[in-house]
Tab-separated table of C-alpha atoms in Angstrom:
chain	number	residue	atom	x	y	z
A	7	MET	CA	-5.453	3.117	25.402
A	8	LYS	CA	-7.864	1.848	22.520
A	9	ASN	CA	-8.807	4.105	19.671
A	10	LYS	CA	-12.596	4.746	20.100
A	11	ILE	CA	-13.021	5.421	16.473
A	12	SER	CA	-16.067	3.384	15.371
A	13	ASP	CA	-16.172	1.408	11.770
A	14	THR	CA	-19.167	4.003	10.930
A	15	SER	CA	-16.578	7.057	11.514
A	16	GLN	CA	-15.201	6.561	8.100
A	17	PRO	CA	-17.881	5.389	5.808
A	18	ASN	CA	-16.413	7.039	2.450
A	19	ASN	CA	-12.816	5.966	3.040
A	20	PRO	CA	-12.479	2.548	0.629
A	21	LEU	CA	-9.178	2.121	2.648
A	22	HIS	CA	-10.713	2.085	6.409
A	23	GLY	CA	-10.041	-1.672	7.840
A	24	VAL	CA	-7.422	-2.484	5.011
A	25	LYS	CA	-4.010	-2.832	6.336
A	26	LEU	CA	-1.154	-2.256	4.236
A	27	ALA	CA	0.368	-5.541	3.969
A	28	GLU	CA	-3.209	-6.521	2.351
A	29	ILE	CA	-2.734	-3.936	-0.006
A	30	LEU	CA	0.807	-4.644	-0.792
A	31	GLN	CA	0.135	-8.412	-1.285
A	32	TYR	CA	-2.889	-7.596	-3.611
A	33	LEU	CA	-0.545	-5.289	-5.893
A	34	VAL	CA	2.075	-7.586	-6.197
A	35	ALA	CA	-0.240	-10.583	-7.217
A	36	GLU	CA	-1.905	-8.185	-9.545
A	37	TYR	CA	1.006	-6.657	-11.107
A	38	GLY	CA	4.468	-8.529	-9.908
A	39	TRP	CA	7.313	-6.665	-8.741
A	40	GLU	CA	8.497	-5.619	-11.815
A	41	GLU	CA	5.648	-3.982	-12.998
A	42	LEU	CA	5.053	-2.441	-9.675
A	43	GLY	CA	8.522	-1.031	-9.889
A	44	LEU	CA	7.538	0.670	-13.072
A	45	LEU	CA	4.526	1.814	-11.886
A	46	ILE	CA	5.857	3.406	-8.808
A	47	LYS	CA	9.355	4.231	-8.837
A	48	ILE	CA	10.908	3.316	-5.522
A	49	ASN	CA	13.940	1.224	-5.020
A	50	CYS	CA	12.047	-1.151	-2.539
A	51	PHE	CA	10.103	-2.504	-5.647
A	52	LYS	CA	13.224	-2.741	-7.675
A	53	SER	CA	16.109	-3.874	-5.759
A	54	ASN	CA	15.777	-7.333	-4.184
A	55	PRO	CA	11.820	-6.821	-3.377
A	56	THR	CA	10.402	-8.488	-0.353
A	57	ILE	CA	6.929	-7.905	1.204
A	58	LYS	CA	8.632	-7.418	4.472
A	59	SER	CA	11.293	-5.058	3.421
A	60	SER	CA	8.603	-3.094	1.319
A	61	LEU	CA	6.307	-2.816	4.165
A	62	LYS	CA	9.039	-1.542	6.415
A	63	PHE	CA	10.030	1.304	3.968
A	64	LEU	CA	6.438	2.503	3.144
A	65	ARG	CA	5.593	2.709	6.669
A	66	LYS	CA	8.363	5.109	7.411
A	67	THR	CA	7.844	6.750	4.120
A	68	PRO	CA	4.373	8.738	3.842
A	69	TRP	CA	4.762	9.752	0.176
A	70	ALA	CA	5.584	6.229	-0.990
A	71	ARG	CA	2.560	4.813	0.986
A	72	GLU	CA	0.320	7.348	-0.554
A	73	LYS	CA	1.563	6.256	-4.081
A	74	VAL	CA	0.759	2.659	-3.249
A	75	GLU	CA	-2.546	3.400	-1.875
A	76	ASN	CA	-3.886	5.454	-4.829
A	77	LEU	CA	-2.549	2.424	-7.339
A	78	TYR	CA	-4.426	0.376	-5.085
A	79	LEU	CA	-7.640	2.254	-5.223
A	80	LYS	CA	-7.057	2.775	-9.077
A	81	THR	CA	-6.838	-0.919	-9.614
A	82	ILE	CA	-9.768	-2.232	-7.412
A	83	LYS	CA	-12.383	0.154	-9.480
């Protein structure tokens, strides 16, 4: 069943319509893995980081995803 929420339902949410993969790719391009690991202290950014492994971790870990989303919001301002 499709979600019936329209694009106008979250007009004030800057993350609406932005995929986690896009956020992560942007942050890696902006900061690099090393600096990202210093800014957000999670092992998936420090130990052999890849987009795929980081996405897997972030999708299962709400607190870490929230930190990534918050850094993204601060960075794009």
